[in-house]
mmCIF file of C-alpha atoms in Angstrom:
data_model
loop_
_atom_site.group_PDB
_atom_site.id
_atom_site.type_symbol
_atom_site.label_atom_id
_atom_site.label_comp_id
_atom_site.label_asym_id
_atom_site.label_seq_id
_atom_site.Cartn_x
_atom_site.Cartn_y
_atom_site.Cartn_z
ATOM 1 C CA MET A 21 -56.591 -54.587 221.400
ATOM 2 C CA ASN A 22 -54.630 -52.680 218.815
ATOM 3 C CA LEU A 23 -57.323 -53.384 216.182
ATOM 4 C CA LEU A 24 -59.927 -51.534 218.257
ATOM 5 C CA LEU A 25 -57.725 -48.484 218.288
ATOM 6 C CA THR A 26 -56.486 -48.445 214.763
ATOM 7 C CA LYS A 27 -59.470 -49.932 212.698
ATOM 8 C CA LYS A 28 -62.463 -47.648 212.764
ATOM 9 C CA ASN A 29 -64.783 -50.035 210.885
ATOM 10 C CA PHE A 30 -63.831 -53.031 213.051
ATOM 11 C CA ARG A 31 -64.364 -50.836 216.208
ATOM 12 C CA LYS A 32 -67.920 -50.040 215.028
ATOM 13 C CA TYR A 33 -68.533 -53.693 214.156
ATOM 14 C CA PHE A 34 -67.208 -54.744 217.505
ATOM 15 C CA PHE A 35 -69.623 -52.370 219.384
ATOM 16 C CA LEU A 36 -72.468 -53.397 217.002
ATOM 17 C CA LEU A 37 -72.128 -57.025 218.032
ATOM 18 C CA THR A 38 -71.585 -56.079 221.676
ATOM 19 C CA SER A 39 -74.877 -54.147 221.896
ATOM 20 C CA SER A 40 -76.824 -56.976 220.368
ATOM 21 C CA ASN A 41 -75.175 -59.588 222.649
ATOM 22 C CA ILE A 42 -75.836 -57.497 225.761
ATOM 23 C CA ALA A 43 -79.519 -57.226 224.913
ATOM 24 C CA ASP A 44 -79.878 -60.946 224.182
ATOM 25 C CA SER A 45 -77.966 -61.982 227.338
ATOM 26 C CA ILE A 46 -79.766 -59.837 229.795
ATOM 27 C CA TYR A 47 -83.219 -60.541 228.443
ATOM 28 C CA TYR A 48 -82.700 -64.314 228.587
ATOM 29 C CA ILE A 49 -82.202 -63.904 232.392
ATOM 30 C CA VAL A 50 -85.360 -61.795 232.550
ATOM 31 C CA LEU A 51 -87.501 -64.290 230.679
ATOM 32 C CA VAL A 52 -86.251 -67.180 232.868
ATOM 33 C CA THR A 53 -86.976 -65.157 236.037
ATOM 34 C CA TYR A 54 -90.512 -64.374 234.730
ATOM 35 C CA ALA A 55 -91.117 -68.051 233.862
ATOM 36 C CA SER A 56 -89.924 -69.139 237.370
ATOM 37 C CA SER A 57 -92.692 -67.091 238.890
ATOM 38 C CA LEU A 58 -95.485 -69.030 237.139
ATOM 39 C CA SER A 59 -97.438 -71.977 238.442
ATOM 40 C CA ASN A 60 -95.465 -74.624 236.551
ATOM 41 C CA PRO A 61 -91.908 -73.068 236.536
ATOM 42 C CA ALA A 62 -90.044 -76.179 235.256
ATOM 43 C CA PHE A 63 -92.191 -76.288 232.168
ATOM 44 C CA ALA A 64 -92.146 -72.566 231.747
ATOM 45 C CA ILE A 65 -88.347 -72.339 231.864
ATOM 46 C CA SER A 66 -88.043 -75.243 229.409
ATOM 47 C CA LEU A 67 -90.251 -73.188 226.979
ATOM 48 C CA VAL A 68 -87.909 -70.194 227.283
ATOM 49 C CA THR A 69 -84.878 -72.436 226.741
ATOM 50 C CA LEU A 70 -86.585 -73.996 223.685
ATOM 51 C CA SER A 71 -87.283 -70.527 222.191
ATOM 52 C CA GLU A 72 -83.609 -69.762 222.556
ATOM 53 C CA THR A 73 -82.184 -73.078 221.117
ATOM 54 C CA LEU A 74 -84.637 -73.661 218.166
ATOM 55 C CA PRO A 75 -83.281 -70.769 216.027
ATOM 56 C CA GLU A 76 -80.022 -72.627 215.777
ATOM 57 C CA VAL A 77 -81.765 -75.212 213.561
ATOM 58 C CA PHE A 78 -82.382 -72.471 210.996
ATOM 59 C CA SER A 79 -78.758 -71.323 210.915
ATOM 60 C CA PRO A 80 -77.883 -72.797 207.460
ATOM 61 C CA LEU A 81 -81.194 -71.459 205.887
ATOM 62 C CA ALA A 82 -80.562 -68.012 207.415
ATOM 63 C CA GLY A 83 -77.029 -68.134 206.071
ATOM 64 C CA SER A 84 -78.203 -69.021 202.570
ATOM 65 C CA PHE A 85 -80.763 -66.186 202.593
ATOM 66 C CA ALA A 86 -78.040 -63.823 203.852
ATOM 67 C CA ASP A 87 -75.655 -64.799 200.965
ATOM 68 C CA ASN A 88 -78.374 -64.089 198.416
ATOM 69 C CA ILE A 89 -79.413 -60.689 199.731
ATOM 70 C CA LYS A 90 -77.905 -57.879 197.655
ATOM 71 C CA ASN A 91 -79.002 -54.904 199.830
ATOM 72 C CA LYS A 92 -77.408 -56.015 203.138
ATOM 73 C CA TYR A 93 -77.380 -52.562 204.565
ATOM 74 C CA ASN A 94 -81.150 -52.034 204.373
ATOM 75 C CA THR A 95 -81.723 -55.631 205.624
ATOM 76 C CA LEU A 96 -79.602 -54.898 208.721
ATOM 77 C CA LYS A 97 -81.741 -51.885 209.436
ATOM 78 C CA LEU A 98 -84.961 -53.757 208.932
ATOM 79 C CA LEU A 99 -83.798 -56.606 211.207
ATOM 80 C CA THR A 100 -82.901 -54.198 213.943
ATOM 81 C CA LEU A 101 -86.215 -52.365 213.681
ATOM 82 C CA LEU A 102 -88.120 -55.697 213.875
ATOM 83 C CA ARG A 103 -86.325 -56.635 217.079
ATOM 84 C CA ILE A 104 -87.281 -53.214 218.516
ATOM 85 C CA LEU A 105 -90.856 -53.941 217.676
ATOM 86 C CA PHE A 106 -90.741 -57.366 219.237
ATOM 87 C CA TYR A 107 -89.431 -56.039 222.548
ATOM 88 C CA LEU A 108 -91.912 -53.217 222.608
ATOM 89 C CA ILE A 109 -94.737 -55.721 222.339
ATOM 90 C CA ILE A 110 -93.053 -57.861 225.036
ATOM 91 C CA SER A 111 -92.816 -54.784 227.302
ATOM 92 C CA VAL A 112 -96.596 -54.704 227.332
ATOM 93 C CA LEU A 113 -97.104 -58.468 227.711
ATOM 94 C CA VAL A 114 -94.947 -58.643 230.843
ATOM 95 C CA LEU A 115 -97.253 -56.329 232.732
ATOM 96 C CA ASN A 116 -99.306 -59.419 233.654
ATOM 97 C CA HIS A 117 -98.371 -63.035 234.615
ATOM 98 C CA SER A 118 -99.811 -65.968 232.850
ATOM 99 C CA MET A 119 -98.747 -69.062 230.947
ATOM 100 C CA PHE A 120 -100.620 -67.853 227.803
ATOM 101 C CA LEU A 121 -98.615 -64.645 227.872
ATOM 102 C CA LEU A 122 -95.413 -66.583 228.211
ATOM 103 C CA TYR A 123 -96.302 -68.550 225.138
ATOM 104 C CA LEU A 124 -96.678 -65.323 223.199
ATOM 105 C CA MET A 125 -93.406 -63.913 224.622
ATOM 106 C CA CYS A 126 -91.560 -67.137 223.678
ATOM 107 C CA ILE A 127 -92.922 -66.915 220.116
ATOM 108 C CA LEU A 128 -91.789 -63.254 219.866
ATOM 109 C CA ASN A 129 -88.396 -64.245 221.392
ATOM 110 C CA PHE A 130 -88.105 -67.044 218.895
ATOM 111 C CA PHE A 131 -88.587 -64.713 215.913
ATOM 112 C CA SER A 132 -86.351 -62.075 217.602
ATOM 113 C CA ASP A 133 -83.575 -64.652 217.891
ATOM 114 C CA ILE A 134 -84.212 -65.708 214.233
ATOM 115 C CA CYS A 135 -83.688 -61.996 213.319
ATOM 116 C CA GLY A 136 -80.526 -61.967 215.434
ATOM 117 C CA LYS A 137 -79.199 -65.078 213.809
ATOM 118 C CA PHE A 138 -79.912 -63.569 210.362
ATOM 119 C CA PHE A 139 -78.308 -60.292 211.459
ATOM 120 C CA ARG A 140 -75.076 -61.984 212.482
ATOM 121 C CA THR A 141 -74.893 -64.265 209.394
ATOM 122 C CA LEU A 142 -75.225 -61.148 207.219
ATOM 123 C CA LEU A 143 -72.167 -59.759 208.895
ATOM 124 C CA VAL A 144 -69.984 -62.838 208.671
ATOM 125 C CA PRO A 145 -68.320 -61.952 205.281
ATOM 126 C CA TYR A 146 -67.811 -58.330 206.525
ATOM 127 C CA ILE A 147 -64.737 -59.196 208.575
ATOM 128 C CA PRO A 148 -62.575 -60.332 205.552
ATOM 129 C CA HIS A 149 -63.769 -57.144 203.832
ATOM 130 C CA ILE A 150 -62.323 -54.746 206.466
ATOM 131 C CA LEU A 151 -59.376 -56.749 207.822
ATOM 132 C CA THR A 152 -56.302 -58.477 206.365
ATOM 133 C CA GLU A 153 -55.919 -62.188 206.623
ATOM 134 C CA ASP A 154 -53.271 -61.698 209.374
ATOM 135 C CA GLU A 155 -55.581 -59.512 211.396
ATOM 136 C CA ILE A 156 -58.628 -61.847 211.306
ATOM 137 C CA GLU A 157 -57.318 -64.267 213.949
ATOM 138 C CA GLU A 158 -56.670 -61.491 216.403
ATOM 139 C CA ALA A 159 -60.112 -59.994 215.690
ATOM 140 C CA GLN A 160 -61.882 -63.324 216.286
ATOM 141 C CA GLY A 161 -59.941 -63.653 219.569
ATOM 142 C CA LEU A 162 -61.179 -60.253 220.708
ATOM 143 C CA LEU A 163 -64.814 -60.965 219.661
ATOM 144 C CA GLY A 164 -64.781 -64.300 221.477
ATOM 145 C CA ALA A 165 -63.267 -62.791 224.625
ATOM 146 C CA ASN A 166 -65.847 -60.014 224.494
ATOM 147 C CA PHE A 167 -68.706 -62.559 224.150
ATOM 148 C CA GLN A 168 -67.454 -64.442 227.221
ATOM 149 C CA LEU A 169 -67.094 -61.213 229.190
ATOM 150 C CA ILE A 170 -70.644 -60.367 228.405
ATOM 151 C CA SER A 171 -71.866 -63.940 229.432
ATOM 152 C CA ILE A 172 -70.116 -63.473 232.828
ATOM 153 C CA LEU A 173 -71.563 -60.020 233.485
ATOM 154 C CA ALA A 174 -75.082 -60.808 232.125
ATOM 155 C CA ASN A 175 -76.198 -62.753 235.198
ATOM 156 C CA PHE A 176 -74.911 -60.061 237.515
ATOM 157 C CA PHE A 177 -76.409 -57.075 235.676
ATOM 158 C CA GLY A 178 -79.628 -59.028 234.932
ATOM 159 C CA ALA A 179 -80.180 -59.631 238.584
ATOM 160 C CA ILE A 180 -79.509 -55.984 239.478
ATOM 161 C CA LEU A 181 -81.867 -54.720 236.808
ATOM 162 C CA ILE A 182 -84.602 -57.119 237.939
ATOM 163 C CA SER A 183 -84.244 -55.807 241.556
ATOM 164 C CA ILE A 184 -84.464 -52.134 240.337
ATOM 165 C CA PHE A 185 -86.841 -52.233 237.372
ATOM 166 C CA SER A 186 -89.988 -54.079 236.419
ATOM 167 C CA PHE A 187 -89.891 -56.750 233.598
ATOM 168 C CA SER A 188 -91.504 -54.110 231.365
ATOM 169 C CA GLY A 189 -88.850 -51.559 232.222
ATOM 170 C CA ILE A 190 -86.075 -53.961 231.300
ATOM 171 C CA SER A 191 -87.847 -54.639 227.935
ATOM 172 C CA LEU A 192 -87.682 -50.920 227.281
ATOM 173 C CA ILE A 193 -83.995 -50.910 228.227
ATOM 174 C CA ASN A 194 -83.485 -53.635 225.662
ATOM 175 C CA VAL A 195 -85.348 -51.419 223.123
ATOM 176 C CA SER A 196 -82.942 -48.599 223.860
ATOM 177 C CA ILE A 197 -79.897 -50.932 223.363
ATOM 178 C CA PHE A 198 -81.223 -51.957 219.975
ATOM 179 C CA PHE A 199 -81.608 -48.282 219.111
ATOM 180 C CA ILE A 200 -77.902 -47.990 219.809
ATOM 181 C CA SER A 201 -77.399 -50.900 217.275
ATOM 182 C CA LEU A 202 -79.523 -49.093 214.783
ATOM 183 C CA PHE A 203 -77.420 -45.964 215.197
ATOM 184 C CA LEU A 204 -74.203 -47.951 214.707
ATOM 185 C CA VAL A 205 -75.707 -49.546 211.539
ATOM 186 C CA PHE A 206 -76.462 -46.028 210.213
ATOM 187 C CA SER A 207 -72.946 -44.828 211.014
ATOM 188 C CA MET A 208 -71.502 -47.722 208.995
ATOM 189 C CA ARG A 209 -73.558 -47.018 205.916
ATOM 190 C CA GLN A 210 -70.731 -46.233 203.494
ATOM 191 C CA SER A 211 -68.651 -49.194 204.728
ATOM 192 C CA PHE A 212 -71.596 -51.528 204.245
ATOM 193 C CA LYS A 213 -72.278 -50.150 200.821
ATOM 194 C CA ASP A 214 -68.706 -50.772 199.821
ATOM 195 C CA PHE A 215 -69.056 -54.266 201.235
ATOM 196 C CA GLU A 216 -72.182 -54.951 199.167
ATOM 197 C CA GLN A 217 -70.304 -53.865 196.014
ATOM 198 C CA SER A 218 -67.421 -56.326 196.791
ATOM 199 C CA ILE A 219 -69.780 -59.378 196.824
ATOM 200 C CA LYS A 220 -71.131 -60.667 193.539
ATOM 201 C CA ILE A 221 -74.782 -61.670 193.641
ATOM 202 C CA LYS A 222 -76.478 -62.607 190.438
ATOM 203 C CA ASN A 223 -80.174 -61.754 191.277
ATOM 204 C CA ASP A 224 -81.474 -58.428 192.446
ATOM 205 C CA SER A 225 -84.430 -60.165 194.192
ATOM 206 C CA ILE A 226 -84.425 -63.259 196.406
ATOM 207 C CA GLN A 227 -85.524 -66.465 194.603
ATOM 208 C CA LEU A 228 -86.229 -69.499 196.746
ATOM 209 C CA GLU A 229 -84.906 -71.862 194.108
ATOM 210 C CA ALA A 230 -81.602 -69.910 194.135
ATOM 211 C CA VAL A 231 -81.500 -69.899 197.989
ATOM 212 C CA TRP A 232 -81.949 -73.676 198.097
ATOM 213 C CA SER A 233 -79.389 -74.254 195.290
ATOM 214 C CA HIS A 234 -76.962 -72.031 197.094
ATOM 215 C CA LEU A 235 -77.524 -73.936 200.330
ATOM 216 C CA VAL A 236 -76.925 -77.276 198.778
ATOM 217 C CA HIS A 237 -73.786 -76.099 196.957
ATOM 218 C CA SER A 238 -72.408 -74.630 200.255
ATOM 219 C CA LEU A 239 -73.033 -77.782 202.135
ATOM 220 C CA ARG A 240 -71.293 -79.841 199.490
ATOM 221 C CA MET A 241 -68.337 -77.462 199.552
ATOM 222 C CA LEU A 242 -68.256 -77.731 203.370
ATOM 223 C CA TYR A 243 -68.116 -81.495 203.202
ATOM 224 C CA SER A 244 -65.674 -81.587 200.320
ATOM 225 C CA GLY A 245 -63.153 -79.725 202.449
ATOM 226 C CA LYS A 246 -62.334 -82.859 204.427
ATOM 227 C CA HIS A 247 -59.770 -81.278 206.739
ATOM 228 C CA PHE A 248 -62.119 -78.452 207.737
ATOM 229 C CA PHE A 249 -65.234 -80.815 207.947
ATOM 230 C CA PHE A 250 -63.391 -83.210 210.339
ATOM 231 C CA LEU A 251 -62.184 -80.350 212.472
ATOM 232 C CA ALA A 252 -65.815 -79.118 212.677
ATOM 233 C CA ILE A 253 -66.888 -82.555 214.012
ATOM 234 C CA GLN A 254 -64.127 -82.274 216.611
ATOM 235 C CA PHE A 255 -65.453 -78.920 217.707
ATOM 236 C CA SER A 256 -68.895 -80.370 217.892
ATOM 237 C CA PHE A 257 -67.680 -83.032 220.359
ATOM 238 C CA ILE A 258 -65.731 -80.485 222.331
ATOM 239 C CA ASN A 259 -68.777 -78.153 222.571
ATOM 240 C CA GLY A 260 -70.868 -81.058 223.653
ATOM 241 C CA ILE A 261 -68.407 -81.871 226.498
ATOM 242 C CA LEU A 262 -67.962 -78.227 227.486
ATOM 243 C CA ASN A 263 -71.708 -77.787 227.727
ATOM 244 C CA LEU A 264 -71.782 -80.544 230.394
ATOM 245 C CA LEU A 265 -69.029 -79.176 232.694
ATOM 246 C CA VAL A 266 -71.175 -76.685 234.655
ATOM 247 C CA PRO A 267 -74.088 -79.116 235.071
ATOM 248 C CA ILE A 268 -71.594 -81.779 236.211
ATOM 249 C CA ILE A 269 -69.908 -79.503 238.760
ATOM 250 C CA SER A 270 -73.369 -78.270 239.869
ATOM 251 C CA ILE A 271 -74.409 -81.865 240.700
ATOM 252 C CA THR A 272 -71.039 -82.542 242.297
ATOM 253 C CA LEU A 273 -71.416 -79.607 244.665
ATOM 254 C CA VAL A 274 -74.893 -80.826 245.725
ATOM 255 C CA VAL A 275 -73.498 -84.304 246.542
ATOM 256 C CA ASN A 276 -70.257 -83.155 248.053
ATOM 257 C CA GLN A 277 -70.752 -79.896 249.900
ATOM 258 C CA ASP A 278 -67.163 -79.846 251.147
ATOM 259 C CA LEU A 279 -66.269 -78.332 247.755
ATOM 260 C CA ILE A 280 -68.612 -75.376 248.253
ATOM 261 C CA VAL A 281 -66.892 -71.957 248.615
ATOM 262 C CA THR A 282 -69.062 -69.563 250.774
ATOM 263 C CA ASN A 283 -72.339 -70.793 249.245
ATOM 264 C CA TYR A 284 -73.660 -72.944 246.425
ATOM 265 C CA SER A 285 -74.471 -70.034 243.945
ATOM 266 C CA ILE A 286 -71.107 -68.351 244.424
ATOM 267 C CA SER A 287 -69.399 -71.684 243.873
ATOM 268 C CA ILE A 288 -71.131 -72.320 240.692
ATOM 269 C CA ALA A 289 -70.399 -68.772 239.572
ATOM 270 C CA LEU A 290 -66.669 -69.225 240.425
ATOM 271 C CA PHE A 291 -66.357 -72.476 238.406
ATOM 272 C CA GLN A 292 -68.275 -71.029 235.446
ATOM 273 C CA GLY A 293 -66.357 -67.790 235.631
ATOM 274 C CA THR A 294 -63.030 -69.647 235.687
ATOM 275 C CA ILE A 295 -63.790 -71.236 232.267
ATOM 276 C CA SER A 296 -64.913 -67.853 230.875
ATOM 277 C CA LEU A 297 -61.838 -66.182 232.318
ATOM 278 C CA GLY A 298 -59.660 -68.750 230.609
ATOM 279 C CA ILE A 299 -61.344 -68.149 227.267
ATOM 280 C CA ILE A 300 -60.886 -64.421 227.627
ATOM 281 C CA LEU A 301 -57.212 -64.710 228.471
ATOM 282 C CA GLY A 302 -56.686 -67.283 225.782
ATOM 283 C CA GLY A 303 -58.320 -65.076 223.147
ATOM 284 C CA ILE A 304 -56.560 -61.922 224.124
ATOM 285 C CA TRP A 305 -53.145 -63.063 225.484
ATOM 286 C CA LEU A 306 -52.173 -66.650 224.888
ATOM 287 C CA ILE A 307 -53.116 -66.750 221.159
ATOM 288 C CA LYS A 308 -50.313 -64.199 220.489
ATOM 289 C CA TYR A 309 -47.713 -66.798 221.595
ATOM 290 C CA LEU A 310 -49.439 -69.675 219.775
ATOM 291 C CA LYS A 311 -50.163 -67.912 216.539
ATOM 292 C CA ARG A 312 -47.942 -70.120 214.422
ATOM 293 C CA ILE A 313 -49.202 -73.378 215.991
ATOM 294 C CA LYS A 314 -51.640 -75.191 213.702
ATOM 295 C CA LEU A 315 -55.114 -75.788 215.065
ATOM 296 C CA ILE A 316 -54.948 -79.574 214.600
ATOM 297 C CA LYS A 317 -51.821 -79.688 216.921
ATOM 298 C CA LEU A 318 -53.764 -78.032 219.807
ATOM 299 C CA MET A 319 -56.653 -80.474 219.845
ATOM 300 C CA PRO A 320 -54.805 -83.335 221.701
ATOM 301 C CA PHE A 321 -53.984 -80.881 224.466
ATOM 302 C CA ILE A 322 -57.690 -80.119 224.968
ATOM 303 C CA TYR A 323 -58.540 -83.816 225.229
ATOM 304 C CA LEU A 324 -55.620 -84.388 227.574
ATOM 305 C CA SER A 325 -56.966 -81.676 229.854
ATOM 306 C CA LEU A 326 -60.497 -83.145 229.668
ATOM 307 C CA PHE A 327 -59.143 -86.590 230.625
ATOM 308 C CA SER A 328 -57.142 -84.998 233.444
ATOM 309 C CA LEU A 329 -60.259 -83.270 234.737
ATOM 310 C CA TYR A 330 -61.964 -86.621 235.000
ATOM 311 C CA PHE A 331 -59.265 -87.879 237.423
ATOM 312 C CA PHE A 332 -59.690 -84.864 239.675
ATOM 313 C CA LEU A 333 -63.477 -85.136 239.610
ATOM 314 C CA ILE A 334 -63.033 -88.721 240.835
ATOM 315 C CA ILE A 335 -60.873 -87.721 243.754
ATOM 316 C CA GLN A 336 -63.015 -84.587 244.402
ATOM 317 C CA ASN A 337 -60.142 -82.057 244.455
ATOM 318 C CA GLY A 338 -61.812 -78.675 244.056
ATOM 319 C CA LEU A 339 -58.610 -76.644 243.464
ATOM 320 C CA ALA A 340 -57.383 -78.998 240.797
ATOM 321 C CA ILE A 341 -60.848 -79.069 239.158
ATOM 322 C CA GLY A 342 -60.894 -75.252 239.085
ATOM 323 C CA SER A 343 -57.279 -75.139 237.705
ATOM 324 C CA PHE A 344 -58.248 -77.469 234.794
ATOM 325 C CA PHE A 345 -61.365 -75.438 234.171
ATOM 326 C CA LEU A 346 -59.055 -72.587 233.660
ATOM 327 C CA VAL A 347 -56.598 -74.564 231.389
ATOM 328 C CA ILE A 348 -59.516 -75.787 229.284
ATOM 329 C CA GLY A 349 -60.846 -72.295 228.962
ATOM 330 C CA LEU A 350 -57.304 -71.007 227.874
ATOM 331 C CA LEU A 351 -57.067 -73.626 225.135
ATOM 332 C CA ILE A 352 -60.655 -72.939 223.955
ATOM 333 C CA GLY A 353 -59.843 -69.245 223.847
ATOM 334 C CA VAL A 354 -56.976 -70.025 221.441
ATOM 335 C CA VAL A 355 -58.631 -72.631 219.230
ATOM 336 C CA ASN A 356 -61.960 -70.844 218.630
ATOM 337 C CA PRO A 357 -60.417 -67.803 216.894
ATOM 338 C CA LYS A 358 -58.197 -70.140 214.848
ATOM 339 C CA PHE A 359 -61.216 -72.129 213.728
ATOM 340 C CA SER A 360 -63.122 -68.893 212.914
ATOM 341 C CA HIS A 361 -60.041 -67.666 210.977
ATOM 342 C CA MET A 362 -59.997 -70.954 208.973
ATOM 343 C CA THR A 363 -63.666 -70.513 208.166
ATOM 344 C CA LEU A 364 -63.234 -66.930 206.964
ATOM 345 C CA THR A 365 -60.186 -67.669 204.809
ATOM 346 C CA THR A 366 -61.010 -71.096 203.405
ATOM 347 C CA PHE A 367 -64.258 -70.357 201.615
ATOM 348 C CA PRO A 368 -65.366 -67.675 199.116
ATOM 349 C CA ARG A 369 -67.000 -64.590 200.705
ATOM 350 C CA GLU A 370 -70.098 -65.214 198.543
ATOM 351 C CA LEU A 371 -70.694 -68.491 200.541
ATOM 352 C CA LEU A 372 -69.514 -67.394 204.005
ATOM 353 C CA SER A 373 -72.882 -66.674 205.592
ATOM 354 C CA THR A 374 -74.218 -70.149 204.524
ATOM 355 C CA ILE A 375 -70.987 -71.928 205.548
ATOM 356 C CA SER A 376 -71.015 -70.172 208.870
ATOM 357 C CA GLY A 377 -74.607 -71.003 209.555
ATOM 358 C CA SER A 378 -74.117 -74.711 208.575
ATOM 359 C CA CYS A 379 -71.111 -74.855 210.876
ATOM 360 C CA ALA A 380 -73.116 -73.321 213.712
ATOM 361 C CA LEU A 381 -75.683 -76.165 213.390
ATOM 362 C CA LEU A 382 -72.993 -78.805 213.060
ATOM 363 C CA LEU A 383 -71.217 -77.526 216.127
ATOM 364 C CA LYS A 384 -74.372 -77.956 218.137
ATOM 365 C CA VAL A 385 -75.269 -81.553 217.095
ATOM 366 C CA VAL A 386 -73.294 -83.328 219.833
ATOM 367 C CA THR A 387 -74.374 -80.633 222.359
ATOM 368 C CA ILE A 388 -78.007 -81.372 221.668
ATOM 369 C CA ILE A 389 -77.599 -85.168 221.809
ATOM 370 C CA SER A 390 -75.387 -85.074 224.811
ATOM 371 C CA SER A 391 -77.753 -82.804 226.711
ATOM 372 C CA LEU A 392 -80.704 -85.137 226.064
ATOM 373 C CA LEU A 393 -78.737 -88.203 227.207
ATOM 374 C CA PHE A 394 -77.310 -86.347 230.212
ATOM 375 C CA SER A 395 -80.829 -85.359 231.469
ATOM 376 C CA GLY A 396 -81.565 -89.089 231.777
ATOM 377 C CA VAL A 397 -78.233 -89.995 233.337
ATOM 378 C CA SER A 398 -78.291 -87.254 235.859
ATOM 379 C CA ALA A 399 -81.792 -88.010 237.053
ATOM 380 C CA SER A 400 -80.343 -90.586 239.593
ATOM 381 C CA ASP A 401 -77.865 -88.034 241.061
ATOM 382 C CA ASP A 402 -75.319 -90.854 240.963
ATOM 383 C CA LEU A 403 -71.897 -89.275 240.526
ATOM 384 C CA ASN A 404 -70.204 -92.436 239.209
ATOM 385 C CA SER A 405 -72.785 -92.717 236.394
ATOM 386 C CA ILE A 406 -72.384 -88.975 235.563
ATOM 387 C CA TYR A 407 -68.611 -89.189 235.507
ATOM 388 C CA SER A 408 -68.773 -92.384 233.410
ATOM 389 C CA PHE A 409 -70.963 -90.612 230.858
ATOM 390 C CA TYR A 410 -68.521 -87.771 230.785
ATOM 391 C CA ILE A 411 -65.439 -89.859 230.263
ATOM 392 C CA VAL A 412 -67.155 -92.004 227.556
ATOM 393 C CA LEU A 413 -68.040 -88.806 225.683
ATOM 394 C CA VAL A 414 -64.376 -87.582 225.954
ATOM 395 C CA PHE A 415 -63.164 -91.024 224.727
ATOM 396 C CA LEU A 416 -65.563 -90.864 221.722
ATOM 397 C CA GLY A 417 -64.329 -87.422 220.934
ATOM 398 C CA THR A 418 -60.730 -88.497 221.148
ATOM 399 C CA LEU A 419 -61.457 -91.575 219.002
ATOM 400 C CA SER A 420 -63.194 -89.490 216.348
ATOM 401 C CA GLY A 421 -60.231 -87.132 216.415
ATOM 402 C CA GLY A 422 -57.753 -89.831 215.783
ATOM 403 C CA ILE A 423 -59.837 -91.257 212.909
ATOM 404 C CA SER A 424 -60.203 -87.744 211.433
ATOM 405 C CA ILE A 425 -56.404 -87.123 211.490
ATOM 406 C CA TYR A 426 -55.866 -90.560 209.939
ATOM 407 C CA LEU A 427 -58.369 -89.905 207.145
ATOM 408 C CA VAL A 428 -57.020 -86.381 206.435
ATOM 409 C CA ASN A 429 -53.429 -87.667 206.250
ATOM 410 C CA ARG A 430 -54.470 -90.583 204.047
ATOM 411 C CA ARG A 431 -56.275 -88.244 201.658
ATOM 412 C CA SER A 432 -53.243 -85.968 201.530
ATOM 413 C CA GLU A 433 -50.958 -88.888 200.675
ATOM 414 C CA THR A 434 -53.405 -90.032 197.989
ATOM 415 C CA LEU A 435 -53.418 -86.606 196.394
ATOM 416 C CA LYS A 436 -49.533 -86.518 196.424
ATOM 417 C CA GLY A 437 -49.453 -89.953 194.833
ATOM 418 C CA ASP A 438 -51.799 -88.824 192.081
ATOM 419 C CA ASN A 439 -49.538 -85.876 191.401
#
């Protein structure tokens, strides 16, 4: 928290991302609610989800473009103005209900999220510009905790706003939030200009050949850093497993209603909130005591917690399940900032946007595959099949982790032998 008080540029950066995340999180709830009111709600909601997830595929390309843009300050302004325009159009479209209008809104939401992805990748190298290497890990912990807090509150405030305002009114609220973002960008003009000068870019204009070459070079560099690459694979497995925890507990509560606290919705919110609370506490508090512990040494504790969770799912102990949700959240709250710190300090700033975008896609690979497989497994509502799928995924993640550690150690020994 000290960084927010003592570092003016970081404080503005923090609130800039906060405003963008608030607008994105609340409006996702609004779009899903709008979709649920149509004649085919399941298909409509899947369209909204697709418009939210597809932009991830373009992360590496967005990063490569971001690295090759010389005038980053003007680009940030343009992207914010585009998102304002998109939501102004949506505020008109939501005045009526139809599947055709939802198609148009999903297209606009898709391009808005592309702009948001581009906006964030442009800012990735900014953190090493305004903070020292020792401060980066604390900063990433604060940003991660803030993102989780927004995720927790988004459902609550989204529901309140829907009950008070029309869909069009909430679109206009989104527009006003993005105007706050635009104001913050204007207020950071000099800092962004200094940031632009600190990064060497050969061409004044964007050339597609240079963008493609830059992307290929960054991907090769990402793969050549074996230690980092194998860790990214581990995070992909862990993300894939974490993505299933809430759906698994949701189905568990349907089958075993003895675990329900007050009602089904509140129970889901409690379990989901427990993980998020753990991530917040891990990023703000626990990370201070584990600062000197290497990231690779924390990974076994995550898998141990995931294995332990399986046991308590089998015996249907709600209190123990909630406790391990908290423990897993605490560990994730520590390792996420450490991984971000490693990303920002391992690679040159000229490549950070592309590297970050490529990592974002890599971290989603197992999530996408496991989600597709889980939809088939969960169709039967058989808890044994669901829990078996979960433990197989945990086992595969643990196995890949062991192989990764072995390969990294072997490579290190080979390099020592050559020297």
